[in-house]
Tab-separated table of C-alpha atoms and ligand atoms in Angstrom:
chain	number	residue	atom	x	y	z
A	546	UNK	CA	143.081	-68.228	-10.338
A	547	UNK	CA	141.920	-69.489	-6.931
A	548	UNK	CA	143.830	-72.418	-5.446
A	549	UNK	CA	142.358	-75.736	-4.392
A	550	UNK	CA	142.625	-77.898	-1.307
A	551	UNK	CA	141.459	-81.306	-0.097
A	552	UNK	CA	138.217	-81.695	1.847
A	553	UNK	CA	136.271	-84.608	3.317
A	554	UNK	CA	132.962	-83.924	1.604
A	555	UNK	CA	129.591	-85.467	2.358
A	556	UNK	CA	128.031	-86.205	-1.057
A	557	UNK	CA	124.626	-87.248	0.272
A	558	UNK	CA	122.770	-88.219	3.434
A	559	UNK	CA	124.185	-91.490	4.721
A	560	UNK	CA	127.764	-90.766	3.683
A	561	UNK	CA	130.459	-91.890	3.597
A	562	UNK	CA	132.697	-88.825	3.529
A	563	UNK	CA	134.833	-88.674	0.360
A	564	UNK	CA	138.132	-86.852	0.065
A	565	UNK	CA	138.136	-84.558	-2.965
A	566	UNK	CA	139.412	-81.192	-4.121
A	567	UNK	CA	137.528	-77.965	-3.490
A	568	UNK	CA	138.251	-74.389	-4.505
A	569	UNK	CA	139.863	-72.491	-1.614
A	570	UNK	CA	137.599	-69.549	-0.747
A	571	UNK	CA	138.481	-65.941	0.027
A	572	UNK	CA	137.383	-64.728	3.481
A	573	UNK	CA	134.361	-62.435	3.644
A	574	UNK	CA	134.720	-59.100	5.479
A	575	UNK	CA	134.190	-60.610	8.947
A	576	UNK	CA	135.821	-63.993	8.307
A	577	UNK	CA	139.207	-65.644	8.721
A	578	UNK	CA	140.708	-68.238	6.346
A	579	UNK	CA	142.491	-70.944	8.362
A	580	UNK	CA	144.881	-73.718	7.358
A	581	UNK	CA	143.574	-76.616	9.421
A	582	UNK	CA	146.137	-78.644	11.397
A	583	UNK	CA	143.778	-80.702	13.585
A	584	UNK	CA	140.041	-81.323	13.944
A	585	UNK	CA	138.035	-82.745	16.837
A	586	UNK	CA	134.871	-84.826	16.417
A	587	UNK	CA	131.424	-84.410	17.961
A	588	UNK	CA	128.295	-86.603	17.974
A	589	UNK	CA	126.554	-84.079	15.696
A	590	UNK	CA	129.106	-84.957	12.984
A	591	UNK	CA	127.982	-88.582	12.674
A	592	UNK	CA	124.333	-87.549	13.030
A	593	UNK	CA	124.790	-85.267	10.024
A	594	UNK	CA	126.825	-87.825	8.067
A	595	UNK	CA	124.467	-90.740	8.680
A	596	UNK	CA	121.021	-89.141	9.099
A	597	UNK	CA	121.317	-85.687	7.558
A	598	UNK	CA	120.286	-84.254	10.959
A	599	UNK	CA	120.563	-81.499	12.065
A	600	UNK	CA	119.524	-80.486	8.538
A	601	UNK	CA	122.199	-80.373	5.841
A	602	UNK	CA	120.802	-77.895	3.283
A	603	UNK	CA	123.573	-78.125	0.656
A	604	UNK	CA	125.199	-81.262	-0.824
A	605	UNK	CA	128.033	-81.932	-1.282
A	606	UNK	CA	128.435	-80.693	2.288
A	607	UNK	CA	131.473	-80.215	4.489
A	608	UNK	CA	130.601	-80.992	8.095
A	609	UNK	CA	132.611	-80.679	11.337
A	610	UNK	CA	133.095	-77.678	13.581
A	611	UNK	CA	136.231	-77.970	15.723
A	612	UNK	CA	139.583	-76.881	14.353
A	613	UNK	CA	143.000	-75.594	15.277
A	614	UNK	CA	145.429	-74.299	12.689
A	615	UNK	CA	147.168	-71.270	11.218
A	616	UNK	CA	145.653	-67.974	10.131
A	617	UNK	CA	146.085	-67.552	6.363
A	618	UNK	CA	144.146	-64.364	5.734
A	619	UNK	CA	141.583	-62.197	7.526
A	620	UNK	CA	138.682	-60.296	5.936
A	621	UNK	CA	138.682	-56.517	5.503
A	622	UNK	CA	136.622	-55.760	8.642
A	623	UNK	CA	138.316	-58.174	11.028
A	624	UNK	CA	140.019	-56.417	13.917
A	625	UNK	CA	140.241	-59.241	16.456
A	626	UNK	CA	142.001	-62.076	14.606
A	627	UNK	CA	145.680	-62.816	15.168
A	628	UNK	CA	148.053	-62.005	12.269
A	629	UNK	CA	148.598	-64.391	9.336
A	630	UNK	CA	150.784	-67.290	10.423
A	631	UNK	CA	149.452	-67.222	14.011
A	632	UNK	CA	148.317	-70.429	15.705
A	633	UNK	CA	144.581	-70.366	16.450
A	634	UNK	CA	141.585	-72.318	17.705
A	635	UNK	CA	138.467	-71.847	15.548
A	636	UNK	CA	134.829	-72.825	15.641
A	637	UNK	CA	134.138	-73.445	11.947
A	638	UNK	CA	130.615	-74.749	11.423
A	639	UNK	CA	128.695	-74.788	8.154
A	640	UNK	CA	125.510	-75.409	10.191
A	641	UNK	CA	125.602	-71.816	11.451
A	642	UNK	CA	126.450	-70.473	7.951
A	643	UNK	CA	123.369	-71.745	6.079
A	644	UNK	CA	125.157	-74.981	5.171
A	645	UNK	CA	127.996	-73.248	3.286
A	646	UNK	CA	130.594	-75.970	2.550
A	647	UNK	CA	133.389	-73.368	2.761
A	648	UNK	CA	132.679	-73.101	6.511
A	649	UNK	CA	132.799	-76.775	7.619
A	650	UNK	CA	135.853	-77.928	9.587
A	651	UNK	CA	136.647	-81.205	7.791
A	652	UNK	CA	138.945	-79.716	5.141
A	653	UNK	CA	142.474	-78.314	4.821
A	654	UNK	CA	141.395	-74.666	4.425
A	655	UNK	CA	138.258	-73.384	6.133
A	656	UNK	CA	136.481	-70.105	6.786
A	657	UNK	CA	135.490	-69.170	10.340
A	658	UNK	CA	133.646	-66.119	11.628
A	659	UNK	CA	136.131	-63.848	13.379
A	660	UNK	CA	134.263	-63.916	16.725
A	661	UNK	CA	135.078	-67.623	16.966
A	662	UNK	CA	138.833	-67.439	16.280
A	663	UNK	CA	141.047	-67.416	19.380
A	664	UNK	CA	144.839	-67.445	19.786
A	665	UNK	CA	146.203	-70.899	20.623
A	666	UNK	CA	148.750	-70.614	23.464
A	667	UNK	CA	152.280	-71.826	22.629
A	668	UNK	CA	151.973	-74.366	25.441
A	669	UNK	CA	149.155	-76.232	23.662
A	670	UNK	CA	149.406	-78.439	20.561
A	671	UNK	CA	147.029	-78.096	17.611
A	672	UNK	CA	145.402	-81.361	18.740
A	673	UNK	CA	144.783	-79.913	22.210
A	674	UNK	CA	143.454	-76.696	20.701
A	675	UNK	CA	140.898	-78.514	18.559
A	676	UNK	CA	139.005	-79.923	21.558
A	677	UNK	CA	137.530	-76.615	22.642
A	678	UNK	CA	135.105	-75.047	20.168
A	679	UNK	CA	131.746	-76.874	20.141
A	680	UNK	CA	132.099	-78.274	23.653
A	681	UNK	CA	132.908	-74.821	25.065
A	682	UNK	CA	130.088	-73.189	23.118
A	683	UNK	CA	127.619	-75.841	24.314
A	684	UNK	CA	128.740	-75.740	27.945
A	685	UNK	CA	128.508	-71.938	28.054
A	686	UNK	CA	125.244	-71.746	26.111
A	687	UNK	CA	123.690	-73.999	28.749
A	688	UNK	CA	124.200	-71.244	31.339
A	689	UNK	CA	122.712	-68.458	29.239
A	690	UNK	CA	119.857	-70.751	28.155
A	691	UNK	CA	118.717	-70.850	31.780
A	692	UNK	CA	119.402	-67.171	32.422
A	693	UNK	CA	122.855	-67.268	34.013
A	694	UNK	CA	125.283	-64.734	32.496
A	695	UNK	CA	128.752	-66.089	31.668
A	696	UNK	CA	130.432	-63.050	33.147
A	697	UNK	CA	133.158	-64.330	35.437
A	698	UNK	CA	133.747	-60.864	36.921
A	699	UNK	CA	130.334	-61.144	38.576
A	700	UNK	CA	130.539	-64.709	39.816
A	701	UNK	CA	128.999	-66.359	42.879
A	702	UNK	CA	131.006	-66.077	46.103
A	703	UNK	CA	131.624	-69.106	48.357
A	704	UNK	CA	129.200	-67.693	50.948
A	705	UNK	CA	126.417	-67.760	48.315
A	706	UNK	CA	126.586	-71.578	48.521
A	707	UNK	CA	125.112	-71.821	45.038
A	708	UNK	CA	125.487	-75.305	43.561
A	709	UNK	CA	125.022	-76.723	40.058
A	710	UNK	CA	124.582	-80.355	39.036
A	711	UNK	CA	126.330	-81.525	35.841
A	712	UNK	CA	124.878	-84.894	34.804
A	713	UNK	CA	127.436	-86.471	32.440
A	714	UNK	CA	130.603	-84.810	33.712
A	715	UNK	CA	133.046	-87.066	31.823
A	716	UNK	CA	131.573	-86.209	28.426
A	717	UNK	CA	133.322	-83.651	26.282
A	718	UNK	CA	130.626	-81.027	26.954
A	719	UNK	CA	130.437	-82.126	30.598
A	720	UNK	CA	134.106	-81.394	31.245
A	721	UNK	CA	133.616	-77.803	30.057
A	722	UNK	CA	130.364	-77.583	31.997
A	723	UNK	CA	132.462	-78.369	35.072
A	724	UNK	CA	135.263	-75.958	34.148
A	725	UNK	CA	132.808	-73.156	33.402
A	726	UNK	CA	130.720	-73.818	36.526
A	727	UNK	CA	133.895	-73.399	38.556
A	728	UNK	CA	134.759	-70.090	36.870
A	729	UNK	CA	131.230	-68.853	37.656
A	730	UNK	CA	131.643	-69.645	41.347
A	731	UNK	CA	129.300	-72.637	41.679
A	732	UNK	CA	129.793	-75.524	44.050
A	733	UNK	CA	130.029	-78.186	41.350
A	734	UNK	CA	128.426	-81.613	41.623
A	735	UNK	CA	128.918	-83.985	38.694
A	736	UNK	CA	128.119	-87.566	37.770
A	737	UNK	CA	130.560	-89.918	36.031
A	738	UNK	CA	131.989	-93.420	36.157
A	739	UNK	CA	134.399	-93.831	39.117
A	740	UNK	CA	137.537	-93.998	36.922
A	741	UNK	CA	136.988	-90.323	35.994
A	742	UNK	CA	136.293	-88.933	39.479
A	743	UNK	CA	139.822	-87.744	40.315
A	744	UNK	CA	140.241	-86.133	36.893
A	745	UNK	CA	136.931	-84.262	37.136
A	746	UNK	CA	137.857	-82.988	40.600
A	747	UNK	CA	141.079	-81.604	39.097
A	748	UNK	CA	138.924	-79.798	36.504
A	749	UNK	CA	136.888	-78.183	39.268
A	750	UNK	CA	134.195	-80.576	40.492
A	751	UNK	CA	133.685	-80.407	44.255
A	752	UNK	CA	132.057	-83.840	44.373
A	753	UNK	CA	131.534	-86.547	41.747
A	754	UNK	CA	128.954	-89.343	41.991
A	755	UNK	CA	128.817	-92.702	40.188
A	756	UNK	CA	125.668	-92.585	38.047
A	757	UNK	CA	125.691	-96.399	37.754
A	758	UNK	CA	124.751	-96.806	41.430
A	759	UNK	CA	121.105	-97.368	42.371
A	760	UNK	CA	121.287	-94.797	45.177
A	761	UNK	CA	123.071	-92.056	43.191
A	762	UNK	CA	120.121	-89.653	43.600
A	763	UNK	CA	120.051	-90.002	47.387
A	764	UNK	CA	123.857	-89.678	47.518
A	765	UNK	CA	123.682	-86.299	45.745
A	766	UNK	CA	120.747	-85.098	47.860
A	767	UNK	CA	122.555	-86.103	51.063
A	768	UNK	CA	125.724	-84.265	49.958
A	769	UNK	CA	123.787	-81.089	49.090
A	770	UNK	CA	122.093	-81.097	52.503
A	771	UNK	CA	125.365	-81.794	54.321
A	772	UNK	CA	127.181	-79.042	52.372
A	773	UNK	CA	124.308	-76.616	53.027
A	774	UNK	CA	124.133	-75.538	49.361
A	775	UNK	CA	121.250	-74.293	47.242
A	776	UNK	CA	120.785	-76.774	44.420
A	777	UNK	CA	118.138	-75.865	41.838
A	778	UNK	CA	120.293	-75.524	38.706
A	779	UNK	CA	121.382	-78.420	36.500
A	780	UNK	CA	122.871	-79.150	33.112
A	781	UNK	CA	121.693	-82.498	31.827
A	782	UNK	CA	124.497	-83.177	29.346
A	783	UNK	CA	123.831	-86.753	28.245
A	784	UNK	CA	120.887	-88.730	26.894
A	785	UNK	CA	118.522	-90.457	29.288
A	786	UNK	CA	119.565	-88.524	32.383
A	787	UNK	CA	116.689	-86.076	32.789
A	788	UNK	CA	114.662	-88.255	35.167
A	789	UNK	CA	117.418	-88.727	37.786
A	790	UNK	CA	118.352	-85.042	37.424
A	791	UNK	CA	114.758	-84.090	38.269
A	792	UNK	CA	114.676	-86.653	41.077
A	793	UNK	CA	117.592	-84.804	42.688
A	794	UNK	CA	116.144	-81.318	42.149
A	795	UNK	CA	112.766	-82.383	43.542
A	796	UNK	CA	114.451	-82.952	46.888
A	797	UNK	CA	116.895	-80.029	46.845
A	798	UNK	CA	115.189	-77.080	45.145
A	799	UNK	CA	112.916	-76.038	48.003
A	800	UNK	CA	110.667	-73.148	46.892
A	801	UNK	CA	113.019	-72.029	44.098
A	802	UNK	CA	112.098	-72.425	40.433
A	803	UNK	CA	114.472	-75.168	39.277
A	804	UNK	CA	116.211	-74.690	35.931
A	805	UNK	CA	117.580	-77.439	33.743
A	806	UNK	CA	119.519	-76.997	30.500
A	807	UNK	CA	119.223	-80.162	28.391
A	808	UNK	CA	121.927	-80.697	25.749
A	809	UNK	CA	120.565	-83.745	23.873
A	810	UNK	CA	117.392	-83.160	21.851
A	811	UNK	CA	114.435	-83.134	24.263
A	812	UNK	CA	111.919	-85.871	23.435
A	813	UNK	CA	108.319	-84.518	23.307
A	814	UNK	CA	107.248	-86.841	26.127
A	815	UNK	CA	110.163	-85.959	28.409
A	816	UNK	CA	109.706	-86.131	32.189
A	817	UNK	CA	108.741	-82.927	34.002
A	818	UNK	CA	108.743	-81.581	37.549
A	819	UNK	CA	106.558	-78.970	39.240
A	820	UNK	CA	108.010	-75.470	39.361
A	821	UNK	CA	110.853	-76.496	37.042
A	822	UNK	CA	111.888	-75.076	33.666
A	823	UNK	CA	113.532	-77.577	31.321
A	824	UNK	CA	115.046	-75.972	28.219
A	825	UNK	CA	116.804	-77.452	25.193
A	826	UNK	CA	120.311	-76.038	25.165
A	827	UNK	CA	120.905	-74.284	21.867
A	828	UNK	CA	122.388	-70.954	20.724
A	829	UNK	CA	120.017	-68.313	19.382
A	830	UNK	CA	119.120	-68.634	15.705
A	831	UNK	CA	119.068	-64.821	15.503
A	832	UNK	CA	122.424	-64.095	13.846
A	833	UNK	CA	123.212	-60.841	15.676
A	834	UNK	CA	122.371	-62.296	19.104
A	835	UNK	CA	124.331	-65.458	18.350
A	836	UNK	CA	127.401	-63.539	17.126
A	837	UNK	CA	127.399	-61.512	20.351
A	838	UNK	CA	127.133	-64.724	22.388
A	839	UNK	CA	129.908	-66.395	20.360
A	840	UNK	CA	132.093	-63.341	20.974
A	841	UNK	CA	131.466	-63.635	24.716
A	842	UNK	CA	132.181	-67.384	24.707
A	843	UNK	CA	135.375	-67.308	22.642
A	844	UNK	CA	136.908	-63.812	22.780
A	845	UNK	CA	136.191	-63.374	26.478
A	846	UNK	CA	135.615	-66.622	28.415
A	847	UNK	CA	137.911	-68.952	26.467
A	848	UNK	CA	140.607	-66.395	25.599
A	849	UNK	CA	140.836	-65.104	29.193
A	850	UNK	CA	140.682	-68.625	30.607
A	851	UNK	CA	143.511	-69.851	28.382
A	852	UNK	CA	145.637	-66.829	29.255
A	853	UNK	CA	145.127	-67.225	32.998
A	854	UNK	CA	145.338	-71.032	32.914
A	855	UNK	CA	141.878	-71.426	34.488
A	856	UNK	CA	140.677	-73.277	31.355
A	857	UNK	CA	142.512	-76.352	30.049
A	858	UNK	CA	141.912	-78.837	27.209
A	859	UNK	CA	139.544	-81.626	28.282
A	860	UNK	CA	138.706	-84.498	28.348
A	861	UNK	CA	141.755	-86.722	27.630
A	862	UNK	CA	142.721	-86.648	23.956
A	863	UNK	CA	142.262	-89.751	21.779
A	864	UNK	CA	144.321	-88.971	18.662
A	865	UNK	CA	143.328	-90.957	15.571
A	866	UNK	CA	145.423	-91.063	12.397
A	867	UNK	CA	144.617	-91.075	8.703
A	868	UNK	CA	144.002	-87.362	8.181
A	869	UNK	CA	140.944	-86.494	6.092
A	870	UNK	CA	140.798	-90.119	4.814
A	871	UNK	CA	140.632	-91.316	8.432
A	872	UNK	CA	137.571	-89.283	9.403
A	873	UNK	CA	134.956	-91.938	8.547
A	874	UNK	CA	136.639	-94.499	10.781
A	875	UNK	CA	137.211	-91.943	13.545
A	876	UNK	CA	133.526	-90.962	13.411
A	877	UNK	CA	132.558	-94.652	13.610
A	878	UNK	CA	134.682	-94.940	16.772
A	879	UNK	CA	132.942	-91.933	18.321
A	880	UNK	CA	129.550	-93.392	17.367
A	881	UNK	CA	130.475	-96.687	19.050
A	882	UNK	CA	130.975	-94.674	22.265
A	883	UNK	CA	133.829	-93.003	24.101
A	884	UNK	CA	134.465	-92.776	27.840
A	885	UNK	CA	136.230	-89.662	29.016
A	886	UNK	CA	138.062	-89.004	25.742
A	887	UNK	CA	137.821	-86.549	22.856
A	888	UNK	CA	138.660	-87.916	19.411
A	889	UNK	CA	141.048	-85.642	17.517
A	890	UNK	CA	142.456	-86.147	14.001
A	891	UNK	CA	145.587	-84.310	12.807
A	892	UNK	CA	145.052	-82.973	9.264
B	839	NAP	N1	122.548	-78.821	22.015
B	839	NAP	C1	123.710	-78.668	21.390
B	839	NAP	O1	123.963	-77.643	20.736
B	839	NAP	C2	124.750	-79.745	21.522
B	839	NAP	C3	126.083	-79.513	21.134
B	839	NAP	C4	127.028	-80.511	21.349
B	839	NAP	C5	126.640	-81.726	21.897
B	839	NAP	N2	125.328	-81.918	22.202
B	839	NAP	C6	124.885	-83.208	22.797
B	839	NAP	O2	125.461	-83.268	24.092
B	839	NAP	C7	125.651	-84.631	24.441
B	839	NAP	C8	127.072	-84.808	24.936
B	839	NAP	O3	127.990	-84.661	23.847
B	839	NAP	P1	129.535	-84.971	24.070
B	839	NAP	O4	130.254	-84.823	22.801
B	839	NAP	O5	129.987	-84.227	25.252
B	839	NAP	O6	129.429	-86.540	24.462
B	839	NAP	P2	130.553	-87.626	24.675
B	839	NAP	O7	131.837	-86.989	25.093
B	839	NAP	O8	130.579	-88.534	23.493
B	839	NAP	O9	129.908	-88.425	25.919
B	839	NAP	C9	130.502	-89.591	26.389
B	839	NAP	C10	130.391	-89.627	27.903
B	839	NAP	O10	129.021	-89.669	28.279
B	839	NAP	C11	128.973	-90.177	29.590
B	839	NAP	N3	127.658	-90.740	29.876
B	839	NAP	C12	126.893	-91.517	29.068
B	839	NAP	N4	125.741	-91.833	29.686
B	839	NAP	C13	125.770	-91.249	30.909
B	839	NAP	C14	124.873	-91.206	32.004
B	839	NAP	N5	123.683	-91.840	31.973
B	839	NAP	N6	125.215	-90.485	33.086
B	839	NAP	C15	126.398	-89.824	33.144
B	839	NAP	N7	127.308	-89.846	32.139
B	839	NAP	C16	126.987	-90.551	31.034
B	839	NAP	C17	130.062	-91.231	29.646
B	839	NAP	O11	130.581	-91.115	30.933
B	839	NAP	P3	131.466	-92.213	31.676
B	839	NAP	O12	132.703	-92.347	30.835
B	839	NAP	O13	131.701	-91.581	32.999
B	839	NAP	O14	130.675	-93.477	31.749
B	839	NAP	C18	131.051	-90.807	28.540
B	839	NAP	O15	132.300	-90.404	29.058
B	839	NAP	C19	125.299	-85.451	23.206
B	839	NAP	O16	123.972	-85.896	23.328
B	839	NAP	C20	125.396	-84.441	22.083
B	839	NAP	O17	124.611	-84.779	20.961
B	839	NAP	C21	124.390	-80.965	22.043
């Protein structure tokens, strides 16, 4: 008979999450069963809990996407996953598995597609490992969304003087936007509150600007001109930042077609700019294309970056207790707003 485990289930739209037993699933051919040791939280988790958006097709649901833990068992066709007992990072999201509750992170045993399971280096804790999955996927998808391959063997050289603007650099996604921009060879400009500037420079930002200042746009434009860089690429990571992003690009893009990846949902009446493509940042909904992209993000970019040390956990961890029972409160804290931290819950 199959075993059972505890899960934080979402019984209906509006929550709260309830801790109850579920049957522990067997991995499908291309899946890995993982014993979860830590989860990290993302804004999408409280959107799904409280509003049922993005759509939750099956209730009771199990939401969440970011895990680190131990491999229990791999499916018959899996060739890439570490052996049972190995420490791993895994992107485990029911959203990308038609709402299947076996695939949501907020439970003790979860299924993840093998492309999204990466060895966790001995130097990192489970809590540190959990911060990567959705933020890395989102930061890297932003590049491919605007036509920039995430192939670090073919990166820009310093003499290319190719810059990228990351608006919202201290956010969880923003920190990986900075780290990935660096690995792709960009001169990296970011915006953040002053208390995060030194940290973001350590992650790879060349210059960081305080978005609270009235002249932030002219500060960035002045820096781009002084540095002699081409600046027509931006990742607008946080809500409400598209207008100042476009205000910068208007003055720096020259004749180039500017390209902006926008991570929050794009409102229908969003601002625009001539000769500028603004695209909602989201992975392909074609399964084969998405699996290939996920492979590139996790098996190549993240795995190589962890091995070489060019990619590190970010932003600063905010560890919350309570295990599965503590997830409602931890989600409420995230919803109330964080500044330069990633909320992680040991399970
Ligand atoms: N499209 C997708 O697939 C996808 C996936 C994941 C996330 N997202 C979206 O991406 C966004 C970021 O998510 P996250 O988890 O990275 O957020 P987060 O870590 O919760 O973001 C918090 C940070 O946002 C910064 N911030 C807020 N307003 C800002 C502004 N006007 N300018 C610059 N920085 C600002 C704050 O910076 P300071 O501390 O410096 O003040 C704070 O550190 C959210 O809207 C989320 O829903 C989309």
